[in-house]
Amino acid sequence: MRWLILGATGLLGPCFVSQLRARGDEAIAAARSQADVNFDLTDDDVLAKVLEDINPDGIINCAANIYVDKCESDPANAYLINTRPLSSLAAWSAKHQRPLLQVSTDHYFVEGGNKPQSETATVRLVNEYARTKYLAEQLALTSPNALILRTNIIGAKKGHGRWVKESLLNRSPMTLFMDFYASPLHVNDMAQISLDLAASKATGIFNVASREVSSKGDFIYAVAKALNINPDWVEEGSGHKLNVARAMCLGLDVSKAEKQLGYHLPTLEQTAHALANEAL
Ligand SMILES: NC(=O)c1ccc[n+]([C@@H]2O[C@H](COP(=O)([O-])OP(=O)(O)OC[C@H]3O[C@@H](n4cnc5c(N)ncnc54)[C@H](OP(=O)(O)O)[C@@H]3O)[C@@H](O)[C@H]2O)c1
């Protein structure tokens, strides 16, 4: 099967590319640069031409503007990257009856503390990142072949996971948010579980995360333990002090995915070990 992976050069995309190739599938990596196919996803005409030329058997969309601050300061640009391409991608998926995997977010929940949120839990959209990602889900769902993957990902190559690992190894100053809950999943597990869901012909919205919820701070303590580091210098604080409003009750209930797949998703401890063991 030939897959087109959009956003293939970020934190998550390369995991899909390598795992598809390991499964014997063809994976064509796309981004604005450094990929097999280089183009700007905000150009609808170019996107249509790419789909026509490549004619993939399936599409995985990992492309996004993931930076909450940048989305807030330029919502139009966030819409063009995070939302609008899903109109063309879903139309193409529906017309050709081919799978569209849309990587979404968990950034939708403001109440419930560490309670896991199901796929049908009420969403509250508190910033432009959340609005653009949620609208992308709605556009994707216009294709009956769309699989929406709500997630919280972590990896050592970039972003929060890299910061956590580097800061712990270098004993850098850290403020741990003890009131900001999530269920992070290592990017390699995210790609593997998502491809298993696609292989099972799942469609609609699925939470793909670790099977336990913790505060961001407690997850960092778990990574420190996995690294055999005593984090005696860190400070504990609150996510409410961030500049742009965040949804902070992001733990996801993964029972729907576990039932579909017939296996358990990773625990937080397994995720902490996966991050600790990954090369920077
Ligand atoms: N990272 C997280 O903590 C997190 C948490 C929950 C959900 N997610 C979701 O997971 C998905 C993957 O996130 P990630 O962390 O892997 O993101 P990332 O590292 O920022 O990668 C984004 C990818 O999109 C490409 N891209 C950005 N703008 C583009 C454009 N205009 N045209 C074409 N390609 C473009 C980037 O390459 P170029 O810039 O070279 O084009 C890159 O390959 C996203 O849907 C995100 O919303 C992420």
Coordinates of C-alpha atoms and ligand atoms in Angstrom, one line a residue:
M1 CA 0.0 0.0 0.0
R2 CA 1.3 3.5 -0.9
W3 CA 0.9 6.1 1.9
L4 CA 1.4 9.8 1.7
I5 CA 2.5 11.2 5.1
L6 CA 2.0 15.0 5.5
G7 CA 4.2 16.7 8.1
A8 CA 6.7 13.8 7.8
T9 CA 9.7 15.7 9.1
G10 CA 8.3 16.7 12.5
L11 CA 8.3 14.8 15.8
L12 CA 5.7 12.2 14.9
G13 CA 5.8 12.0 11.1
P14 CA 9.1 10.1 10.8
C15 CA 7.8 7.4 13.1
F16 CA 4.9 6.7 10.7
V17 CA 7.3 6.7 7.7
S18 CA 9.7 4.2 9.3
Q19 CA 7.0 1.9 10.7
L20 CA 5.1 1.8 7.4
R21 CA 8.3 0.9 5.6
A22 CA 9.1 -1.8 8.2
R23 CA 5.6 -3.2 7.6
G24 CA 6.4 -3.5 3.8
D25 CA 4.3 -0.5 2.8
E26 CA 5.5 2.4 0.6
A27 CA 5.7 5.7 2.5
I28 CA 6.1 9.0 0.7
A29 CA 7.2 11.7 3.1
A30 CA 5.9 15.3 2.6
A31 CA 6.7 18.6 4.2
R32 CA 7.8 22.1 3.0
S33 CA 11.5 21.0 2.8
Q34 CA 13.7 18.0 3.5
A35 CA 11.1 15.4 2.4
D36 CA 10.4 13.2 -0.6
V37 CA 7.8 15.7 -1.8
N38 CA 8.2 19.3 -0.8
F39 CA 5.3 21.7 -0.9
D40 CA 3.3 24.1 1.2
L41 CA 0.1 22.6 2.4
T42 CA -1.6 26.0 2.5
D43 CA -1.7 26.0 -1.3
D44 CA -4.8 24.1 -2.2
D45 CA -4.0 23.8 -5.9
V46 CA -0.6 22.3 -5.2
L47 CA -2.1 19.9 -2.7
A48 CA -4.7 18.8 -5.3
K49 CA -1.9 18.2 -7.9
V50 CA 0.2 16.2 -5.3
L51 CA -2.7 14.0 -4.6
E52 CA -3.4 13.5 -8.3
D53 CA 0.3 12.7 -9.1
I54 CA 1.0 10.4 -6.2
N55 CA -2.5 8.8 -6.0
P56 CA -1.8 7.3 -2.6
D57 CA -3.8 4.4 -1.1
G58 CA -4.0 6.3 2.1
I59 CA -3.1 9.6 3.7
I60 CA -1.7 10.3 7.2
N61 CA -1.8 14.0 8.2
C62 CA 0.7 15.0 10.9
A63 CA 1.3 18.5 9.5
A64 CA 0.3 21.3 11.9
N65 CA 1.2 24.5 13.5
I66 CA 1.5 23.1 17.0
Y67 CA 2.7 26.2 18.7
V68 CA -0.1 27.6 20.9
D69 CA 1.5 31.1 21.1
K70 CA 2.0 31.3 17.3
C71 CA -1.6 30.1 16.6
E72 CA -2.8 32.8 19.0
S73 CA -0.9 35.6 17.4
D74 CA -1.7 34.6 13.8
P75 CA -5.0 32.7 13.7
A76 CA -5.4 33.0 10.0
N77 CA -2.1 31.2 9.4
A78 CA -3.1 28.5 12.0
Y79 CA -6.3 28.0 10.1
L80 CA -4.6 27.6 6.7
I81 CA -2.2 24.9 8.1
N82 CA -4.3 23.1 10.7
T83 CA -7.8 23.3 9.3
R84 CA -8.3 24.2 5.6
P85 CA -6.3 21.3 4.0
L86 CA -8.7 18.9 5.7
S87 CA -11.4 20.0 3.3
S88 CA -9.4 18.8 0.3
L89 CA -8.0 15.7 2.0
A90 CA -11.5 14.6 3.2
A91 CA -13.0 15.2 -0.2
W92 CA -10.3 13.1 -1.8
S93 CA -10.6 10.4 0.8
A94 CA -14.4 10.2 0.3
K95 CA -14.2 10.3 -3.5
H96 CA -11.6 7.5 -3.8
Q97 CA -12.8 5.6 -0.7
R98 CA -9.3 5.6 0.9
P99 CA -8.3 6.0 4.5
L100 CA -7.4 9.5 5.9
L101 CA -5.7 9.5 9.3
Q102 CA -5.9 12.9 10.9
V103 CA -3.7 13.3 13.9
S104 CA -5.6 15.6 16.3
T105 CA -5.1 16.8 19.8
D106 CA -6.3 16.4 23.4
H107 CA -6.4 20.2 23.9
Y108 CA -10.1 20.3 24.4
F109 CA -10.9 19.8 28.1
V110 CA -10.9 22.3 31.0
E111 CA -12.8 20.4 33.7
G112 CA -12.4 17.1 35.5
G113 CA -8.8 17.2 36.8
N114 CA -7.2 13.9 36.2
K115 CA -10.4 12.1 35.1
P116 CA -9.9 10.5 31.6
Q117 CA -11.9 12.2 28.9
S118 CA -13.8 9.9 26.5
E119 CA -14.2 10.6 22.8
T120 CA -17.7 12.0 23.5
A121 CA -16.8 14.3 26.4
T122 CA -17.8 17.9 26.0
V123 CA -15.1 20.0 24.5
R124 CA -14.2 23.6 25.4
L125 CA -12.1 25.5 22.9
V126 CA -10.0 28.0 24.8
N127 CA -7.4 29.0 22.2
E128 CA -6.8 29.2 18.5
Y129 CA -4.8 26.0 18.4
A130 CA -7.7 24.1 19.9
R131 CA -10.2 25.8 17.6
T132 CA -8.3 25.1 14.4
K133 CA -7.6 21.5 15.4
Y134 CA -11.3 20.8 16.4
L135 CA -12.6 22.3 13.1
A136 CA -10.1 20.1 11.3
E137 CA -11.7 17.1 12.9
Q138 CA -15.1 18.2 11.7
L139 CA -13.8 18.6 8.1
A140 CA -12.1 15.3 8.2
L141 CA -15.3 13.6 9.4
T142 CA -17.0 14.6 6.1
S143 CA -15.1 11.5 4.8
P144 CA -16.6 8.2 6.0
N145 CA -13.0 6.8 5.7
A146 CA -11.5 9.3 8.2
L147 CA -9.8 8.1 11.4
I148 CA -9.3 10.9 13.8
L149 CA -6.6 10.3 16.4
R150 CA -6.8 12.4 19.5
T151 CA -3.5 12.2 21.3
N152 CA -0.7 13.7 23.5
I153 CA 2.7 12.7 22.1
I154 CA 6.1 12.9 23.5
G155 CA 9.6 12.1 22.1
A156 CA 13.2 12.9 22.7
K157 CA 13.9 14.4 19.3
K158 CA 12.1 17.7 19.8
G159 CA 9.6 19.7 21.8
H160 CA 8.5 19.1 25.4
G161 CA 10.0 15.6 25.6
R162 CA 13.4 16.8 24.6
W163 CA 13.2 19.7 27.0
V164 CA 12.3 17.3 29.9
K165 CA 15.2 14.9 29.1
E166 CA 17.8 17.6 28.5
S167 CA 16.7 19.6 31.6
L168 CA 16.9 16.5 33.8
L169 CA 20.3 15.4 32.4
N170 CA 21.7 18.9 32.7
R171 CA 20.1 19.7 36.1
S172 CA 18.6 22.8 34.5
P173 CA 16.0 24.9 36.4
M174 CA 12.5 23.4 35.9
T175 CA 9.0 24.3 37.0
L176 CA 6.7 21.3 37.1
F177 CA 3.0 21.9 36.5
M178 CA 1.1 19.8 39.1
D179 CA -2.4 21.0 38.0
F180 CA -2.0 20.3 34.3
Y181 CA -3.1 16.7 33.5
A182 CA -2.4 14.6 30.4
S183 CA -1.7 11.0 29.3
P184 CA 1.4 11.3 27.1
L185 CA 2.3 8.5 24.6
H186 CA 5.7 8.0 23.1
V187 CA 5.7 8.8 19.3
N188 CA 6.8 5.4 18.3
D189 CA 3.9 3.8 20.2
M190 CA 1.5 6.5 18.7
A191 CA 2.5 5.5 15.1
Q192 CA 2.3 1.8 15.8
I193 CA -1.1 2.0 17.5
S194 CA -2.5 4.3 14.9
L195 CA -1.5 2.0 12.1
D196 CA -3.0 -1.0 14.0
L197 CA -6.3 1.0 14.3
A198 CA -6.2 1.8 10.6
A199 CA -5.5 -1.9 9.8
S200 CA -8.6 -2.8 11.9
K201 CA -10.6 -0.5 9.6
A202 CA -11.5 1.8 12.5
T203 CA -13.1 5.1 11.5
G204 CA -14.3 8.1 13.4
I205 CA -12.7 9.5 16.6
F206 CA -10.3 7.5 18.7
N207 CA -8.2 8.5 21.7
V208 CA -4.7 7.2 21.4
A209 CA -2.7 7.9 24.5
S210 CA -1.2 6.2 27.5
R211 CA -3.8 4.3 29.6
E212 CA -3.1 6.4 32.7
V213 CA -3.5 10.1 33.5
S214 CA -0.9 12.1 35.5
S215 CA 0.0 15.7 36.1
K216 CA 2.7 17.0 33.8
G217 CA 4.9 17.2 37.0
D218 CA 4.3 13.6 38.0
F219 CA 5.2 12.5 34.5
I220 CA 8.5 14.3 34.7
Y221 CA 9.1 12.7 38.1
A222 CA 8.5 9.3 36.4
V223 CA 11.0 10.2 33.6
A224 CA 13.6 11.2 36.3
K225 CA 13.1 7.8 38.0
A226 CA 13.5 6.0 34.7
L227 CA 16.8 8.0 34.2
N228 CA 17.8 7.2 37.8
I229 CA 18.0 10.9 38.6
N230 CA 17.0 12.5 41.9
P231 CA 15.2 15.7 40.8
D232 CA 15.8 17.5 44.1
W233 CA 16.4 20.9 42.4
V234 CA 13.1 21.2 40.5
E235 CA 10.2 23.5 41.6
E236 CA 6.5 22.8 41.5
G237 CA 4.1 25.3 40.0
S238 CA 0.9 25.9 38.1
G239 CA 0.1 25.8 34.4
H240 CA -2.4 28.7 35.0
K241 CA 0.6 31.1 34.8
L242 CA 1.2 30.5 31.1
N243 CA 0.6 33.5 28.7
V244 CA -2.0 31.9 26.5
A245 CA -4.9 30.1 28.1
R246 CA -4.5 26.3 28.0
A247 CA -7.0 23.5 28.5
M248 CA -5.4 21.5 31.3
C249 CA -7.6 18.4 31.9
L250 CA -6.2 16.5 29.0
G251 CA -6.1 12.9 30.2
L252 CA -7.7 10.6 27.6
D253 CA -9.8 7.5 28.1
V254 CA -8.4 4.9 25.7
S255 CA -10.9 2.1 26.4
K256 CA -12.4 2.5 22.9
A257 CA -9.1 2.0 21.2
E258 CA -8.2 -0.9 23.5
K259 CA -11.5 -2.6 22.7
Q260 CA -11.0 -2.1 19.0
L261 CA -7.4 -3.4 19.1
G262 CA -7.7 -6.2 21.7
Y263 CA -4.6 -5.0 23.6
H264 CA -3.7 -2.6 26.3
L265 CA -2.1 0.8 25.4
P266 CA 1.2 1.7 27.3
T267 CA 1.2 2.8 30.9
L268 CA 2.8 6.1 32.0
E269 CA 5.7 4.2 33.4
Q270 CA 6.3 2.5 30.0
T271 CA 6.0 5.9 28.3
A272 CA 8.5 7.4 30.8
H273 CA 10.9 4.6 30.1
A274 CA 10.5 4.9 26.3
L275 CA 11.5 8.6 26.6
A276 CA 14.3 7.9 29.0
N277 CA 15.7 5.2 26.7
E278 CA 15.5 7.2 23.4
A279 CA 18.6 8.9 22.1
L280 CA 18.5 12.7 22.1
Ligands
LIG1 N1 3.8 17.8 19.8 C1 2.8 17.6 20.6 O1 3.0 17.8 21.9 C2 1.4 17.2 20.2 C3 0.5 16.9 21.1 C4 -0.8 16.5 20.7 C5 -1.1 16.4 19.4 N2 -0.1 16.8 18.5 C6 -0.5 16.7 17.0 O2 0.4 15.7 16.4 C7 0.7 16.1 15.1 C8 2.2 16.1 14.8 O3 2.8 17.0 15.7 P1 4.4 17.1 15.7 O4 4.8 17.4 17.1 O5 5.0 16.0 15.0 O6 4.5 18.5 14.9 P2 5.9 19.2 14.4 O7 7.1 18.5 15.0 O8 5.8 20.6 14.6 O9 5.9 18.8 12.8 C9 5.0 19.5 11.9 C10 5.2 19.0 10.5 O10 4.3 19.7 9.7 C11 5.1 20.3 8.6 N3 4.5 21.5 8.2 C12 4.2 22.6 9.0 N4 3.6 23.6 8.2 C13 3.5 23.1 7.0 C14 3.0 23.6 5.8 N5 2.5 24.9 5.7 N6 3.0 22.9 4.7 C15 3.5 21.6 4.7 N7 4.0 21.0 5.8 C16 4.0 21.8 6.9 C17 6.5 20.5 9.2 O11 7.5 20.5 8.2 P3 8.0 21.9 7.6 O12 7.9 23.0 8.6 O13 9.4 21.6 7.1 O14 7.1 22.1 6.4 C18 6.6 19.2 10.0 O15 7.0 18.1 9.2 C19 0.0 17.5 14.9 O16 -1.2 17.2 14.3 C20 -0.2 18.0 16.3 O17 -1.3 18.8 16.3 C21 1.1 17.2 18.8

